[in-house]
mmCIF file of C-alpha atoms in Angstrom:
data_model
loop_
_atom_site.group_PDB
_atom_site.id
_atom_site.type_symbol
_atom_site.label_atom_id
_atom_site.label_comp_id
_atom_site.label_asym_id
_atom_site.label_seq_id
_atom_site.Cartn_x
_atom_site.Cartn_y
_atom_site.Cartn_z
ATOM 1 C CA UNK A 7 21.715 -10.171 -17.429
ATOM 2 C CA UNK A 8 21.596 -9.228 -13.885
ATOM 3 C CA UNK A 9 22.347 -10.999 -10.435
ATOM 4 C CA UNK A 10 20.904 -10.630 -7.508
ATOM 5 C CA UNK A 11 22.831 -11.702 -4.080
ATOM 6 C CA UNK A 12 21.232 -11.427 -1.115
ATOM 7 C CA UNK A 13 22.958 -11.954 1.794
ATOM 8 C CA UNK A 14 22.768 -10.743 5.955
ATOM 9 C CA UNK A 15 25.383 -8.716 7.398
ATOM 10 C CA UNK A 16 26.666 -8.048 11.104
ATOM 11 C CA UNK A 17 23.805 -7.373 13.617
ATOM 12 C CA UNK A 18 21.009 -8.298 11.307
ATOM 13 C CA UNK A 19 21.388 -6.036 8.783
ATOM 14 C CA UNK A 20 20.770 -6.852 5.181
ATOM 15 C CA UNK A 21 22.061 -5.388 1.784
ATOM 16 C CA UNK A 22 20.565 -6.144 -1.364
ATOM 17 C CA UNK A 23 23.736 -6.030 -3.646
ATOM 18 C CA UNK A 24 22.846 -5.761 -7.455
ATOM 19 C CA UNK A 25 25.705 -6.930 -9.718
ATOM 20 C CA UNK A 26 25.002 -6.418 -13.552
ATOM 21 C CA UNK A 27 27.203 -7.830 -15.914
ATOM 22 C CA UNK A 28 29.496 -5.119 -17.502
ATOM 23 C CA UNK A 29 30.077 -7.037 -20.794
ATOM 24 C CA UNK A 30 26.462 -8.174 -21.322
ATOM 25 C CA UNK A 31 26.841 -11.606 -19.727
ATOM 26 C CA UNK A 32 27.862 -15.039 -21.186
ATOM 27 C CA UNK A 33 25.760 -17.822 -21.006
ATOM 28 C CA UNK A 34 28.691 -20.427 -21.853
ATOM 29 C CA UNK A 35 30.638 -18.955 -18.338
ATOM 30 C CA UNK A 36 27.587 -19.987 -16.959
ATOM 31 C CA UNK A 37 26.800 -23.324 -18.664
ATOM 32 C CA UNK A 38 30.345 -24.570 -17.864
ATOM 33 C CA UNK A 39 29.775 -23.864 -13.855
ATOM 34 C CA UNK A 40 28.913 -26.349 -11.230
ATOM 35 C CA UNK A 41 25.004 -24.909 -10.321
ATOM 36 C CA UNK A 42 25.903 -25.733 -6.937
ATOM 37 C CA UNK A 43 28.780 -22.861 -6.516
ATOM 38 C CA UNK A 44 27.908 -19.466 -7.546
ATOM 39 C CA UNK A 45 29.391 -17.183 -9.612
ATOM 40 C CA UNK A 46 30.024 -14.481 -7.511
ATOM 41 C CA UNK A 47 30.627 -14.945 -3.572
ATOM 42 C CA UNK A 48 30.644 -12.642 -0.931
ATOM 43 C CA UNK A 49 33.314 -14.224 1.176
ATOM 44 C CA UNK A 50 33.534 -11.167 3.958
ATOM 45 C CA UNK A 51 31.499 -8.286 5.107
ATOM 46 C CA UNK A 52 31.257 -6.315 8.102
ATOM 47 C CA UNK A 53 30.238 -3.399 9.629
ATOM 48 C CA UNK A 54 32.059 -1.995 12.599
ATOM 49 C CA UNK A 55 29.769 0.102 15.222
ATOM 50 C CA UNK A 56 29.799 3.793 13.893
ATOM 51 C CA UNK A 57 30.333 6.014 16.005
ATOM 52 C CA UNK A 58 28.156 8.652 14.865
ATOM 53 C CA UNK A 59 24.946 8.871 11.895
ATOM 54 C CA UNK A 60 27.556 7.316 9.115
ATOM 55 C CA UNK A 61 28.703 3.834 8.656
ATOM 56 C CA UNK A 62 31.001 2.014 6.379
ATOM 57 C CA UNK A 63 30.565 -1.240 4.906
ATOM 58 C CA UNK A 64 33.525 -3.547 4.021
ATOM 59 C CA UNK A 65 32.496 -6.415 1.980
ATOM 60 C CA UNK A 66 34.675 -8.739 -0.196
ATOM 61 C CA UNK A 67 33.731 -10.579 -3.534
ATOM 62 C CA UNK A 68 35.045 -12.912 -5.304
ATOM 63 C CA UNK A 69 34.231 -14.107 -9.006
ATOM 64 C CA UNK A 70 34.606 -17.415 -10.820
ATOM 65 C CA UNK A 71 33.080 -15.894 -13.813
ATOM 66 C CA UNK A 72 35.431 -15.421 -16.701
ATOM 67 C CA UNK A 73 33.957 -12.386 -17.343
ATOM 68 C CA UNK A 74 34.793 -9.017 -15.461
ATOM 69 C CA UNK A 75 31.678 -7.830 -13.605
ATOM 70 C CA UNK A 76 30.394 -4.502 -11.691
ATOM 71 C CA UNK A 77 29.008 -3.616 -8.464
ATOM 72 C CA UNK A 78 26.589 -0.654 -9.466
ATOM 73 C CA UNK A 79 24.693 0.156 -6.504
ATOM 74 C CA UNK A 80 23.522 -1.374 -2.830
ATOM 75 C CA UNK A 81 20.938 -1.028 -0.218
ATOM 76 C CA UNK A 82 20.377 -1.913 3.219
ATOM 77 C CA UNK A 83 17.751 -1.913 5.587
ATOM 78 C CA UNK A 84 18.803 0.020 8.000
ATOM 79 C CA UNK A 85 19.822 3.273 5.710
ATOM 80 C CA UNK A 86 18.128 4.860 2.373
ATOM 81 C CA UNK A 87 21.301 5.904 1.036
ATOM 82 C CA UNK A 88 23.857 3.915 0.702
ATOM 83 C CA UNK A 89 27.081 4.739 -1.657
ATOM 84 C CA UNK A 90 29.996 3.772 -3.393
ATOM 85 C CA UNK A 91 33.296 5.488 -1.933
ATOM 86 C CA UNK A 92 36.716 4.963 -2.515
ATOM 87 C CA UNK A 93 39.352 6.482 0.287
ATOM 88 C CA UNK A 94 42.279 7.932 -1.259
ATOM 89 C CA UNK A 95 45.944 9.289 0.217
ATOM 90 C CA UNK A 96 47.315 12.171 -1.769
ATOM 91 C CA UNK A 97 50.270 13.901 -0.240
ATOM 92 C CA UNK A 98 48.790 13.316 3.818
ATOM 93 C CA UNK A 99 45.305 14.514 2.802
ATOM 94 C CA UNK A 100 42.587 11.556 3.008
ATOM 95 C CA UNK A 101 39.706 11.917 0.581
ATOM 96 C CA UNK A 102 36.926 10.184 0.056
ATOM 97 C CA UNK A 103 35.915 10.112 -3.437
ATOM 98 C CA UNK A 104 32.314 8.364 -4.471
ATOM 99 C CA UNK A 105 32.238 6.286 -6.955
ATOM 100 C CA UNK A 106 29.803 4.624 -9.948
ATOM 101 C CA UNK A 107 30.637 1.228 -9.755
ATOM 102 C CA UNK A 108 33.719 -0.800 -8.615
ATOM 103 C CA UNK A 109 35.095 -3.967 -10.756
ATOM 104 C CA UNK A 110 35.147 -7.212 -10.417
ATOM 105 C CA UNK A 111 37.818 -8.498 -12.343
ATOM 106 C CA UNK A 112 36.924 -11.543 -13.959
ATOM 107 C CA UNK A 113 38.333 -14.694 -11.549
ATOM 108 C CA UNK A 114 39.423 -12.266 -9.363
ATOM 109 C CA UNK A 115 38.186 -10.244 -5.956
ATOM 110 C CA UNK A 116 36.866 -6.792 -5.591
ATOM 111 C CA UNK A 117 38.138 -6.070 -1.728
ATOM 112 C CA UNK A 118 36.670 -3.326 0.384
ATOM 113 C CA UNK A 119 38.748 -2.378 3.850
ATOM 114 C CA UNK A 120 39.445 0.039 5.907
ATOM 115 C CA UNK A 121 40.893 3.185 4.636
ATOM 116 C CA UNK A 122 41.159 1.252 1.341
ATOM 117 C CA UNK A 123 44.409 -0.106 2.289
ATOM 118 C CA UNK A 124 45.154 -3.523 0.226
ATOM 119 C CA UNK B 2 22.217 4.542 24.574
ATOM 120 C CA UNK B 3 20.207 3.546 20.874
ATOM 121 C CA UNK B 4 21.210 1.218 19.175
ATOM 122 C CA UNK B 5 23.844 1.687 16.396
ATOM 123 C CA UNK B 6 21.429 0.624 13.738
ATOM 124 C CA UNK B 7 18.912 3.526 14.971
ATOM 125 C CA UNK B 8 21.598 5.883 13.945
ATOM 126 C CA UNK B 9 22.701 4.694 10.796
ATOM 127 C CA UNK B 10 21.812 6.816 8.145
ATOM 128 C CA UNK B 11 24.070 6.604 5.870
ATOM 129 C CA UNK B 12 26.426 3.057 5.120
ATOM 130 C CA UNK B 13 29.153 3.752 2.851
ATOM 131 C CA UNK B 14 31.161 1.086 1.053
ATOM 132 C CA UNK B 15 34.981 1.944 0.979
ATOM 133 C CA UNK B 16 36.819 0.359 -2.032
ATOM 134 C CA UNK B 17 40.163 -0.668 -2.152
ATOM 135 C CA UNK B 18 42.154 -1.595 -5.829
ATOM 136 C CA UNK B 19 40.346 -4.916 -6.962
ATOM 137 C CA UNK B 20 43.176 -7.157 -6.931
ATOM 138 C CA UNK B 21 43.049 -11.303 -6.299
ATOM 139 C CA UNK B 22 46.763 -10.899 -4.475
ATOM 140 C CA UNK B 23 46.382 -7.850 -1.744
ATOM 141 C CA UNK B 24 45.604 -9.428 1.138
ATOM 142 C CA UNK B 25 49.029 -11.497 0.790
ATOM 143 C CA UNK B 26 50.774 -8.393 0.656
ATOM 144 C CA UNK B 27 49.121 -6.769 2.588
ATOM 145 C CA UNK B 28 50.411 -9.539 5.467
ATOM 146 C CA UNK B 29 53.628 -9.393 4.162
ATOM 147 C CA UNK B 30 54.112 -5.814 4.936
ATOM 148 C CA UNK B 31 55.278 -6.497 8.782
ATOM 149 C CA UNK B 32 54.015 -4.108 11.843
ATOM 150 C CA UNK B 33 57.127 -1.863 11.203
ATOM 151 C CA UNK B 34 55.947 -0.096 8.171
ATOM 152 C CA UNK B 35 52.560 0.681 10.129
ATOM 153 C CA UNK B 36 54.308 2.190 13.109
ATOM 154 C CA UNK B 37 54.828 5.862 13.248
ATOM 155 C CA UNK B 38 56.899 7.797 11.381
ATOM 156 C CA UNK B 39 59.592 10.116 13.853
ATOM 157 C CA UNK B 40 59.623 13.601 12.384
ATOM 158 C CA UNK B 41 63.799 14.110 12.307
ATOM 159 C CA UNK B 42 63.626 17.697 13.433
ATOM 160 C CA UNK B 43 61.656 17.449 16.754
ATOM 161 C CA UNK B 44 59.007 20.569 16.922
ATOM 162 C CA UNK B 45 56.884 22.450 19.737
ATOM 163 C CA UNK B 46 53.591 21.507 19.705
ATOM 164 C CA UNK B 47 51.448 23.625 17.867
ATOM 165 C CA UNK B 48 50.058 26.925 19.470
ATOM 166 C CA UNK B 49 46.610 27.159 18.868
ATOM 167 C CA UNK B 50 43.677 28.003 20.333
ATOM 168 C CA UNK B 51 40.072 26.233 19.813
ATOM 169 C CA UNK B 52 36.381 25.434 21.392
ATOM 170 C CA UNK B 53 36.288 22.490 23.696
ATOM 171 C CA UNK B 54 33.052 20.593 23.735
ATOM 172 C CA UNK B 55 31.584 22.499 26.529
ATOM 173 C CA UNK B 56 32.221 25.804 24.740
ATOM 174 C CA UNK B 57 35.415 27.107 26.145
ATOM 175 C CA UNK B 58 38.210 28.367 24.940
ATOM 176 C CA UNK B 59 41.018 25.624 24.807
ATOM 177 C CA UNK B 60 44.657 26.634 24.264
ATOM 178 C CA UNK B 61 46.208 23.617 23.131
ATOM 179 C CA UNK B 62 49.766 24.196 23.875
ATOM 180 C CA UNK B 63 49.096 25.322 27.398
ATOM 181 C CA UNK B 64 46.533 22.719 28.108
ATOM 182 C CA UNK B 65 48.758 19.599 27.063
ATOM 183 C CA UNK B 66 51.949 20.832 27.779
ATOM 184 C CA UNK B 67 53.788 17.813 29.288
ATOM 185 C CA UNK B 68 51.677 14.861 28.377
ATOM 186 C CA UNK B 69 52.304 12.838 25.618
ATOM 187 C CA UNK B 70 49.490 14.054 23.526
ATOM 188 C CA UNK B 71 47.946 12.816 20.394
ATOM 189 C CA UNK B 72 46.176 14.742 18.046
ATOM 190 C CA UNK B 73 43.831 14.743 14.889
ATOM 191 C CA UNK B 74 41.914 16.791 12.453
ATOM 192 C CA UNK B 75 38.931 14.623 11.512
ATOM 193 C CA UNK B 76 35.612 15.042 11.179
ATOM 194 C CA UNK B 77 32.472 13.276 13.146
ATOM 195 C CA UNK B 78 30.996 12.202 9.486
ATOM 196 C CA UNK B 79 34.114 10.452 8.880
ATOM 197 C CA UNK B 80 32.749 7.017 7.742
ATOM 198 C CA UNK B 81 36.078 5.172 7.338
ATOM 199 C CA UNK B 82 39.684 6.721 8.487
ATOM 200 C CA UNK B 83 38.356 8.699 11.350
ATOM 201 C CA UNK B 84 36.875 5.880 13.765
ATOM 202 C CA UNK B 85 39.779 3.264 12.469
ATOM 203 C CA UNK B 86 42.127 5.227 14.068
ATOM 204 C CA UNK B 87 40.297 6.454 17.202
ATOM 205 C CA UNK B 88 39.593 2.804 17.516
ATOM 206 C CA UNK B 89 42.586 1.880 17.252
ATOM 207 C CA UNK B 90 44.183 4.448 19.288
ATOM 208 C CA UNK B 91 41.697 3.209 22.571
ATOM 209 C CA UNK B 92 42.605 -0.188 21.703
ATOM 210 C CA UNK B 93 45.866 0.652 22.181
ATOM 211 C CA UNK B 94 45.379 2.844 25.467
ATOM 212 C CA UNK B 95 43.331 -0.402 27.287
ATOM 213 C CA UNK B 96 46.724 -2.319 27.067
ATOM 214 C CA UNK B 97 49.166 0.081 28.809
ATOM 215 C CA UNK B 98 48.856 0.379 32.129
ATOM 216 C CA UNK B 99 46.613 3.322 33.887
ATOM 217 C CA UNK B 100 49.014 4.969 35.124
ATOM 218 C CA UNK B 101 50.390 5.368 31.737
ATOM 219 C CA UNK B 102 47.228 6.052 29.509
ATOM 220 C CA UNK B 103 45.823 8.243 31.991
ATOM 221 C CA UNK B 104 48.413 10.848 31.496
ATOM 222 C CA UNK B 105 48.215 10.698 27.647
ATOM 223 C CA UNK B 106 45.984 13.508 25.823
ATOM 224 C CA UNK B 107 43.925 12.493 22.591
ATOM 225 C CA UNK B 108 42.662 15.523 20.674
ATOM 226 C CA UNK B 109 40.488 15.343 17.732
ATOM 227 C CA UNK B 110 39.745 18.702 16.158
ATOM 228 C CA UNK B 111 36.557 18.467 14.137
ATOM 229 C CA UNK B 112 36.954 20.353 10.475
ATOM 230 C CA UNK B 113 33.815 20.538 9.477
ATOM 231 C CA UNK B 114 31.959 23.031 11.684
ATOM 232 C CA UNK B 115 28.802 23.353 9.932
ATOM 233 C CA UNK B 116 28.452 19.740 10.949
ATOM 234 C CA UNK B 117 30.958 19.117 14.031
ATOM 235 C CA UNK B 118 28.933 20.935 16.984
ATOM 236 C CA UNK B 119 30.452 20.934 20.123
ATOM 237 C CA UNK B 120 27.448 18.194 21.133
ATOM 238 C CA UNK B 121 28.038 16.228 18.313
ATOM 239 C CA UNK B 122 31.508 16.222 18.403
ATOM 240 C CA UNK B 123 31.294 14.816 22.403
ATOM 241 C CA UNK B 124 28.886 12.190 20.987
ATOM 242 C CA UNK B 125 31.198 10.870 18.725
ATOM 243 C CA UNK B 126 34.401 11.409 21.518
ATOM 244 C CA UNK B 127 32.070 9.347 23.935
ATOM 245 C CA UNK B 128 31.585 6.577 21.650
ATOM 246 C CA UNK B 129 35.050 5.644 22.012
ATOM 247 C CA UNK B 130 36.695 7.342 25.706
ATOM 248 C CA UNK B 131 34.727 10.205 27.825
ATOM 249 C CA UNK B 132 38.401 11.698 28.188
ATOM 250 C CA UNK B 133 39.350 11.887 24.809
ATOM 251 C CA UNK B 134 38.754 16.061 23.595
ATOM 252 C CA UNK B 135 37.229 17.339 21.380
ATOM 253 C CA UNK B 136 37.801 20.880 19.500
ATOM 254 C CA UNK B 137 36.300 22.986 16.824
ATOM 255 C CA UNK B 138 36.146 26.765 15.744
ATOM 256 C CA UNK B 139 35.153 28.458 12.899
ATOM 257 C CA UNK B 140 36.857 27.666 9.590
ATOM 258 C CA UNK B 141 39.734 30.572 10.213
ATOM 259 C CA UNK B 142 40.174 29.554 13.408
ATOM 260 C CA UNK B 143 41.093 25.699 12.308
ATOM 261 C CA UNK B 144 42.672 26.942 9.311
ATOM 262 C CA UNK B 145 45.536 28.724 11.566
ATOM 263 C CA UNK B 146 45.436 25.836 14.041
ATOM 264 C CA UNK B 147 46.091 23.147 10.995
ATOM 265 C CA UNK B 148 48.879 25.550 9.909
ATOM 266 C CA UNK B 149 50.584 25.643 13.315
ATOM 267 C CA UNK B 150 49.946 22.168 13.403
ATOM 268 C CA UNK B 151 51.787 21.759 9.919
ATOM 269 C CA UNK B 152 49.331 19.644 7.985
ATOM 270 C CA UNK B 153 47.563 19.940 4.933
ATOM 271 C CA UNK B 154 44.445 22.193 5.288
ATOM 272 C CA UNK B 155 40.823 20.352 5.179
ATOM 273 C CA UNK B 156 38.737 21.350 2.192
ATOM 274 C CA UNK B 157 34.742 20.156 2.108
ATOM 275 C CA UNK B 158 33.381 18.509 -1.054
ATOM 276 C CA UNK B 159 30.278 20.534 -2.198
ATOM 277 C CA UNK B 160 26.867 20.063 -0.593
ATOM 278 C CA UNK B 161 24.890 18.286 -2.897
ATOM 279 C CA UNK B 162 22.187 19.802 -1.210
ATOM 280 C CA UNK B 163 21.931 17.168 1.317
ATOM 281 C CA UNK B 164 24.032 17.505 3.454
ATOM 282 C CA UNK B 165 26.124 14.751 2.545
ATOM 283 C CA UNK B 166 29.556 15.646 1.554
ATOM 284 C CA UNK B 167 33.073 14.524 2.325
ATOM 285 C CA UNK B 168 35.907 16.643 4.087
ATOM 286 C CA UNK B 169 39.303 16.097 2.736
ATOM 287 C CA UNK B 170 41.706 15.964 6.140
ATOM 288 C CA UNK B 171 45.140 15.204 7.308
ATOM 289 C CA UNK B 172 45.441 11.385 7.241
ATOM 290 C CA UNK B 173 48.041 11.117 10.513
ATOM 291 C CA UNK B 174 47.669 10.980 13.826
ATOM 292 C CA UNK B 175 50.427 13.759 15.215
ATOM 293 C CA UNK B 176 52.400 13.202 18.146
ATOM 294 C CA UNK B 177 53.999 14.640 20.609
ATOM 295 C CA UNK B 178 56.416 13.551 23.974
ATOM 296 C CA UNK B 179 55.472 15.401 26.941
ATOM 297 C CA UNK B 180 58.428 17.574 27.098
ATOM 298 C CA UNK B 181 58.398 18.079 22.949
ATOM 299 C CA UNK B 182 61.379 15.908 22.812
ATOM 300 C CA UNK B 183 59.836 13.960 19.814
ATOM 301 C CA UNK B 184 57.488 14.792 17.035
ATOM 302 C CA UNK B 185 55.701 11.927 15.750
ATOM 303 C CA UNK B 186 53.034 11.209 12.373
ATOM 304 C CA UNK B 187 51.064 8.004 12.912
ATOM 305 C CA UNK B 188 49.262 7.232 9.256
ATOM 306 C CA UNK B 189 46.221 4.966 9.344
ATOM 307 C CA UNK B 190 46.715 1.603 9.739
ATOM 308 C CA UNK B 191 48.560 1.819 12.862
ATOM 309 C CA UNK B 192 47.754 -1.301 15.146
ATOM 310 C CA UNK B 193 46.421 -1.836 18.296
ATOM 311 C CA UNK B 194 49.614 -3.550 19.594
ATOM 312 C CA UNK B 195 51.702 -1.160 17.652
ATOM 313 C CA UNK B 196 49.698 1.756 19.531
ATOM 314 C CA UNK B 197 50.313 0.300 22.967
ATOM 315 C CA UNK B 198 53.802 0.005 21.996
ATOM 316 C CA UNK B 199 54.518 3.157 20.930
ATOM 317 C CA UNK B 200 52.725 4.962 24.076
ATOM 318 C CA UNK B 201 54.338 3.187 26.180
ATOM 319 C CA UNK B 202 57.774 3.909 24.426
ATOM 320 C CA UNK B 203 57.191 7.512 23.674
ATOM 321 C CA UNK B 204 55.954 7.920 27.735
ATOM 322 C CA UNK B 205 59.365 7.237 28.767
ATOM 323 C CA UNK B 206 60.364 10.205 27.356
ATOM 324 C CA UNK B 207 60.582 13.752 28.874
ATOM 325 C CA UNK B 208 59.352 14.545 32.257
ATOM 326 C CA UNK B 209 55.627 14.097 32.516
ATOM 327 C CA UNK B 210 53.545 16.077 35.306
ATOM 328 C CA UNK B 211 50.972 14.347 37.201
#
């Protein structure tokens, strides 16, 4: 089962954000929600002016489902490549490492910001 | 000037832990524990020598000697920690006075030099304060000046083949009084107000030449 969210970011842009259920999808969770409120929200994104030919994207989901969930992949139209990353401090050094998919814990958030500070 | 979205080529997502609660504790940290850190055993500023962005030969330790300086090893494809603290650091910088910010020095030292040209390096500078400088060299060249420096040296991820790798760098912002008197690590997540703050503070100290 997959879901699509569509959705426009700062200055027009517009990512395409593909969510497929990790656990193959329930359709009780879905049967038991109001139609009206969906499943998975985006309740923040931005994107602050780069300053050179790389941006990052911060967005912030949150689920009602009761079942975990994964980002896999996004695209915008404004780039052809757009990744998962995941800033890391080890010992002063600031990595970026790129990832396959982040989680979205079931009834829980999956929150992107700067320097992946929470 | 293009517009931002003409130069986007790549977006990146940054992920933080997944976690309902973070941005609760997050506000419950306080400003202090985003401030600087004061290195107890004050040192020199580093002695180093690198490439401005015109292409000459820039000896740091002469060049800033008594201005509070601020410096950083980054690197101009930085999609995340690099321009949050640069941004932060000129937000900081508008709210002290002129006389004040004008006599500070912010130095970011590109580690990436098959990517961080001179030209590209002053593009990125620009996009936050024409007087901010910008340094590179050849990899032995910034390996000695991160030593002297005392942070961890930057490594490059592998080119996929792309061109599109990440650069493992120092995460703080060092600092310096004019007159050496304090030695200073600023880690991300330092605040605007908290930057204004802390120049302000740390520009009372030493004799500064103008």
């Amino acid at each position: 089962m997959n879901r699509l969210l569509r959705y426009a970011v700062s200055a027009g842009g517009v990512l395409a954000l593909g969510l497929a259920s990790a656990c193959g999808g329930s359709s009780d969770a879905d049967a038991k929600m109001d139609p009206d409120v969906p499943a998975i929200e985006v309740v923040s994104s931005y994107i602050p002016e780069p300053p050179a030919s790389v941006a990052a994207a911060y967005v912030t989901f949150r689920s009602r489902d009761d079942e975990a969930d994964r980002l896999l992949s996004a695209t915008s139209d404004v780039t052809d490549v757009v990744e998962l990353h995941r800033t890391r401090m080890d010992g002063g050094t600031m990595s970026m490492e790129m990832l396959e998919h982040f989680d979205l814990p079931a009834r829980g958030e999956l929150v992107m910001e700067p320097g992946g500070i929470t | 000037m293009p517009s931002w979205r003409a130069l986007v080529a790549l977006a990146l997502l940054t992920a933080a832990a997944a976690t309902g609660c973070a941005s609760e504790e997050r506000a419950g940290t306080g400003a202090d524990q985003r401030d600087g850190i004061r290195i107890a055993e004050a040192r020199p500023r580093p002695d180093f020598v690198l490439t401005d962005t015109q292409g000459n030969p820039f000896d740091f330790r002469e060049e800033t000697a008594g201005h509070l300086t601020l410096l950083y090893f980054g690197y101009t494809n930085c999609p995340d920690v690099c321009p949050i603290h640069f941004a932060n650091i000129i937000g900081g910088l508008d709210q002290v006075p002129d006389e004040i910010a004008d006599e500070v020095r912010v130095i970011f030292v590109g580690v990436d030099p098959p990517r961080d040209s001179p030209e590209r390096i002053r593009e990125w500078l620009d996009h936050f304060d024409a007087s901010f400088i910008g340094l590179t060299g050849t990899d032995a060249e910034l390996a000695v000046a991160q030593a002297a420096a005392g942070v961890p040296p930057a490594t490059r991820d592998p080119d996929p083949g792309n061109g599109r790798y990440a650069v493992s760098h120092a995460g703080w912002v060092l600092g310096y009084t004019a007159g050496d008197e304090e030695t200073w690590r600023f880690p991300l997540g330092v605040r605007q107000q908290s930057w204004a703050r802390l120049i302000e503070q740390l520009s009372e100290m030493g004799s500064t030449e103008s």
